[in-house]
mmCIF file of C-alpha atoms in Angstrom:
data_model
loop_
_atom_site.group_PDB
_atom_site.id
_atom_site.type_symbol
_atom_site.label_atom_id
_atom_site.label_comp_id
_atom_site.label_asym_id
_atom_site.label_seq_id
_atom_site.Cartn_x
_atom_site.Cartn_y
_atom_site.Cartn_z
ATOM 1 C CA MET A 227 0.000 0.000 0.000
ATOM 2 C CA LYS A 228 2.849 2.350 0.853
ATOM 3 C CA LYS A 229 4.453 1.582 -2.502
ATOM 4 C CA LEU A 230 1.191 2.354 -4.349
ATOM 5 C CA LEU A 231 0.837 5.659 -2.500
ATOM 6 C CA SER A 232 4.428 6.579 -3.441
ATOM 7 C CA VAL A 233 3.764 5.767 -7.117
ATOM 8 C CA VAL A 234 0.537 7.843 -7.122
ATOM 9 C CA THR A 235 2.317 10.750 -5.415
ATOM 10 C CA LEU A 236 5.197 10.578 -7.891
ATOM 11 C CA PHE A 237 2.764 10.390 -10.829
ATOM 12 C CA THR A 238 0.819 13.409 -9.494
ATOM 13 C CA PHE A 239 4.051 15.369 -9.066
ATOM 14 C CA PHE A 240 5.095 14.767 -12.712
ATOM 15 C CA MET A 241 1.609 15.631 -13.977
ATOM 16 C CA LEU A 242 1.677 18.940 -12.104
ATOM 17 C CA LEU A 243 5.185 19.597 -13.389
ATOM 18 C CA ASN A 244 3.998 19.067 -16.981
ATOM 19 C CA LEU A 245 0.984 21.307 -16.468
ATOM 20 C CA THR A 246 3.028 24.168 -15.086
ATOM 21 C CA SER A 247 5.667 23.904 -17.819
ATOM 22 C CA ALA A 248 3.043 24.178 -20.613
ATOM 23 C CA GLN A 249 3.247 27.967 -20.588
ATOM 24 C CA ASP A 250 1.540 30.213 -23.133
ATOM 25 C CA THR A 251 3.978 31.119 -25.942
ATOM 26 C CA THR A 252 1.462 32.795 -28.270
ATOM 27 C CA PRO A 253 2.090 36.542 -28.737
ATOM 28 C CA PRO A 254 -0.706 39.115 -28.770
ATOM 29 C CA ILE A 255 -2.324 39.619 -32.199
ATOM 30 C CA LEU A 256 -2.462 43.274 -33.297
ATOM 31 C CA SER A 257 -4.814 44.513 -36.052
ATOM 32 C CA ASN A 258 -6.814 47.451 -37.447
ATOM 33 C CA PRO A 259 -4.220 50.206 -37.057
ATOM 34 C CA MET A 260 -5.234 53.827 -37.307
ATOM 35 C CA PRO A 261 -4.029 55.736 -39.176
ATOM 36 C CA GLN A 262 -3.713 53.315 -42.063
ATOM 37 C CA ASN A 263 -0.306 52.677 -43.589
ATOM 38 C CA GLY A 264 0.455 55.208 -46.366
ATOM 39 C CA THR A 265 -1.939 57.905 -45.083
ATOM 40 C CA TYR A 266 -1.320 61.532 -46.061
ATOM 41 C CA ILE A 267 -1.335 64.111 -43.259
ATOM 42 C CA ARG A 268 -0.734 67.849 -43.080
ATOM 43 C CA GLY A 269 1.572 67.844 -40.047
ATOM 44 C CA GLY A 270 1.687 70.578 -37.416
ATOM 45 C CA ALA A 271 -1.207 68.975 -35.503
ATOM 46 C CA THR A 272 -2.084 66.263 -33.012
ATOM 47 C CA TYR A 273 -2.989 62.908 -34.556
ATOM 48 C CA SER A 274 -4.788 59.948 -32.975
ATOM 49 C CA PHE A 275 -3.317 56.448 -33.150
ATOM 50 C CA SER A 276 -5.191 53.266 -32.241
ATOM 51 C CA ILE A 277 -4.795 49.516 -32.473
ATOM 52 C CA GLU A 278 -6.937 46.465 -31.664
ATOM 53 C CA ILE A 279 -5.312 43.607 -29.763
ATOM 54 C CA ASP A 280 -6.583 40.055 -29.374
ATOM 55 C CA GLU A 281 -5.057 38.714 -26.151
ATOM 56 C CA PRO A 282 -6.889 37.563 -23.000
ATOM 57 C CA ASN A 283 -3.795 38.148 -20.810
ATOM 58 C CA LEU A 284 -2.603 41.479 -22.209
ATOM 59 C CA ASP A 285 -0.177 43.489 -20.109
ATOM 60 C CA GLU A 286 -2.013 46.717 -20.846
ATOM 61 C CA THR A 287 0.898 48.831 -19.564
ATOM 62 C CA SER A 288 3.185 47.336 -22.249
ATOM 63 C CA VAL A 289 1.348 48.568 -25.351
ATOM 64 C CA LYS A 290 3.595 51.044 -27.170
ATOM 65 C CA LEU A 291 3.573 53.212 -30.278
ATOM 66 C CA HIS A 292 7.036 53.675 -31.782
ATOM 67 C CA ILE A 293 7.136 56.810 -33.964
ATOM 68 C CA GLY A 294 9.644 59.108 -35.632
ATOM 69 C CA SER A 295 10.414 61.056 -38.773
ATOM 70 C CA GLU A 296 12.556 59.555 -41.504
ATOM 71 C CA GLU A 297 15.444 61.827 -40.423
ATOM 72 C CA VAL A 298 15.720 60.212 -36.951
ATOM 73 C CA TRP A 299 14.376 56.682 -37.592
ATOM 74 C CA PRO A 300 15.072 54.319 -35.908
ATOM 75 C CA ASP A 301 17.711 55.539 -33.443
ATOM 76 C CA GLU A 302 15.886 58.559 -32.037
ATOM 77 C CA ARG A 303 12.274 57.412 -32.419
ATOM 78 C CA GLY A 304 9.767 58.241 -29.731
ATOM 79 C CA ILE A 305 8.119 55.461 -27.749
ATOM 80 C CA VAL A 306 4.656 56.335 -26.410
ATOM 81 C CA THR A 307 2.629 54.226 -23.974
ATOM 82 C CA MET A 308 -0.939 53.727 -25.216
ATOM 83 C CA ASN A 309 -4.135 53.732 -23.124
ATOM 84 C CA CYS A 310 -6.068 50.462 -23.383
ATOM 85 C CA PHE A 311 -9.602 49.364 -22.546
ATOM 86 C CA LYS A 312 -11.150 45.937 -22.825
ATOM 87 C CA ILE A 313 -13.796 45.402 -25.529
ATOM 88 C CA ASP A 314 -14.681 41.805 -24.575
ATOM 89 C CA THR A 315 -13.018 38.798 -22.929
ATOM 90 C CA THR A 316 -10.026 38.729 -25.324
ATOM 91 C CA LYS A 317 -10.111 41.990 -27.336
ATOM 92 C CA TRP A 318 -8.652 45.354 -26.425
ATOM 93 C CA ARG A 319 -8.628 48.804 -28.068
ATOM 94 C CA CYS A 320 -5.570 50.969 -27.343
ATOM 95 C CA ASN A 321 -5.266 54.694 -28.188
ATOM 96 C CA THR A 322 -2.918 57.617 -27.902
ATOM 97 C CA SER A 323 -2.428 61.048 -29.463
ATOM 98 C CA VAL A 324 0.856 62.400 -30.794
ATOM 99 C CA MET A 325 1.835 65.881 -31.950
ATOM 100 C CA ILE A 326 3.520 65.674 -35.350
ATOM 101 C CA ALA A 327 5.637 68.699 -36.196
ATOM 102 C CA VAL A 328 5.393 70.723 -39.356
ATOM 103 C CA ALA A 329 7.750 69.181 -41.879
ATOM 104 C CA GLU A 330 8.571 69.535 -45.529
ATOM 105 C CA THR A 331 6.092 68.068 -48.018
ATOM 106 C CA GLY A 332 6.971 64.481 -48.830
ATOM 107 C CA THR A 333 8.599 63.780 -45.445
ATOM 108 C CA LYS A 334 7.674 60.389 -44.015
ATOM 109 C CA GLU A 335 6.694 59.725 -40.404
ATOM 110 C CA TYR A 336 7.387 56.073 -39.507
ATOM 111 C CA PHE A 337 5.517 54.122 -36.835
ATOM 112 C CA TYR A 338 4.692 50.656 -35.511
ATOM 113 C CA PHE A 339 2.829 49.096 -32.590
ATOM 114 C CA GLU A 340 4.086 46.671 -29.920
ATOM 115 C CA ALA A 341 2.308 44.762 -27.117
ATOM 116 C CA LYS A 342 3.223 42.085 -24.539
ATOM 117 C CA ASP A 343 1.106 39.592 -22.679
ATOM 118 C CA LEU A 344 1.554 38.702 -18.990
ATOM 119 C CA ASN A 345 3.880 35.818 -19.973
ATOM 120 C CA GLY A 346 6.260 38.192 -21.787
ATOM 121 C CA ASN A 347 5.282 37.193 -25.332
ATOM 122 C CA VAL A 348 5.717 40.156 -27.707
ATOM 123 C CA GLY A 349 3.455 40.927 -30.672
ATOM 124 C CA THR A 350 3.981 43.746 -33.180
ATOM 125 C CA LEU A 351 2.190 45.260 -36.134
ATOM 126 C CA ALA A 352 4.890 46.490 -38.539
ATOM 127 C CA SER A 353 8.394 46.680 -37.062
ATOM 128 C CA VAL A 354 11.488 48.817 -36.626
ATOM 129 C CA ASP A 355 12.891 47.378 -39.873
ATOM 130 C CA GLU A 356 9.580 47.494 -41.814
ATOM 131 C CA PRO A 357 7.504 50.280 -40.251
ATOM 132 C CA PHE A 358 4.223 51.782 -41.371
ATOM 133 C CA PHE A 359 4.456 55.365 -42.632
ATOM 134 C CA MET A 360 2.473 58.558 -43.101
ATOM 135 C CA ILE A 361 3.478 61.204 -45.625
ATOM 136 C CA ILE A 362 3.401 64.935 -44.910
ATOM 137 C CA ASP A 363 1.453 66.781 -47.633
ATOM 138 C CA ARG A 364 1.403 70.553 -47.127
ATOM 139 C CA GLU A 365 0.777 71.517 -50.767
ATOM 140 C CA PRO A 366 -2.868 72.196 -51.677
ATOM 141 C CA PRO A 367 -4.320 70.998 -54.985
ATOM 142 C CA VAL A 368 -3.998 73.262 -58.032
ATOM 143 C CA VAL A 369 -7.301 74.152 -59.747
ATOM 144 C CA GLU A 370 -7.319 75.632 -63.240
ATOM 145 C CA ALA A 371 -10.130 76.526 -65.637
ATOM 146 C CA ALA A 372 -9.923 74.199 -68.636
ATOM 147 C CA ASN A 373 -12.318 75.830 -71.146
ATOM 148 C CA PHE A 374 -12.933 79.407 -69.975
ATOM 149 C CA ASN A 375 -11.124 82.451 -68.557
ATOM 150 C CA ASN A 376 -11.653 84.003 -65.160
ATOM 151 C CA ARG A 377 -14.259 86.823 -65.186
ATOM 152 C CA SER A 378 -15.383 85.849 -68.673
ATOM 153 C CA TYR A 379 -18.993 86.285 -69.802
ATOM 154 C CA ILE A 380 -20.838 83.118 -70.725
ATOM 155 C CA GLY A 381 -23.998 83.936 -72.654
ATOM 156 C CA VAL A 382 -25.381 80.476 -73.389
ATOM 157 C CA THR A 383 -25.552 77.165 -71.569
ATOM 158 C CA ASN A 384 -22.005 75.854 -71.427
ATOM 159 C CA ARG A 385 -20.285 73.014 -69.700
ATOM 160 C CA LEU A 386 -17.444 74.390 -67.583
ATOM 161 C CA SER A 387 -14.399 72.183 -67.138
ATOM 162 C CA PHE A 388 -11.655 72.334 -64.543
ATOM 163 C CA ASP A 389 -8.293 70.639 -64.197
ATOM 164 C CA ILE A 390 -7.546 69.709 -60.597
ATOM 165 C CA LYS A 391 -4.116 68.326 -59.741
ATOM 166 C CA ASP A 392 -2.447 67.268 -56.520
ATOM 167 C CA PHE A 393 1.044 66.074 -57.277
ATOM 168 C CA LEU A 394 1.648 64.139 -54.063
ATOM 169 C CA SER A 395 -1.522 62.624 -52.612
ATOM 170 C CA GLY A 396 -3.882 62.919 -55.557
ATOM 171 C CA VAL A 397 -7.373 64.382 -55.675
ATOM 172 C CA ASN A 398 -10.238 62.974 -53.631
ATOM 173 C CA ALA A 399 -13.139 63.439 -56.084
ATOM 174 C CA SER A 400 -15.716 63.291 -53.279
ATOM 175 C CA SER A 401 -14.245 66.464 -51.780
ATOM 176 C CA VAL A 402 -14.427 68.622 -54.928
ATOM 177 C CA PHE A 403 -17.013 71.423 -54.763
ATOM 178 C CA VAL A 404 -17.627 74.175 -57.289
ATOM 179 C CA PHE A 405 -19.066 77.540 -56.273
ATOM 180 C CA TRP A 406 -20.237 80.138 -58.779
ATOM 181 C CA LYS A 407 -21.866 83.537 -58.682
ATOM 182 C CA TYR A 408 -24.838 84.734 -60.770
ATOM 183 C CA GLU A 409 -26.215 88.269 -60.389
ATOM 184 C CA ASN A 410 -24.841 88.639 -56.863
ATOM 185 C CA GLU A 411 -26.081 85.212 -55.727
ATOM 186 C CA THR A 412 -23.626 82.467 -54.827
ATOM 187 C CA TRP A 413 -24.517 78.882 -55.623
ATOM 188 C CA SER A 414 -22.657 75.651 -55.263
ATOM 189 C CA SER A 415 -22.630 72.249 -56.942
#
């Protein structure tokens, strides 16, 4: 009986040892970054950054935004702790705001996200070697009349055409509005 008890005790000890050594090695999964990679921004303002994280055991104090301009990346990048709140049992939303200085048009701002779980597993979205980027665009679009001159008289029904160009980020057609004036009344399209 004593021998059986010793075998059961030894068996239980090894089972517990196996259970405790089966530690979680899965890193947090990061998704849905904001802003999106390749976004154009004006600079000289505060911008919001957010990320969703799927991890039931997130160390919410470990979620970081790494950010810096192309001139200082990666050695002098800033590292900002993000504020996180739980969405459900495994999902988190983390946010922060960062002031991005005025820079020359075409300058890139690099960034990536990093998070750890309570077991020390690290997950990232983008990386120091392959970061996301935003591009500073401080040049407004150029609008030119295509088939008429400014202050010209149009006596019959005509179709007015415009050339709109933005050499860096392109033209968002949904944001184009035309205003015109007729006998001291202003109308818009």
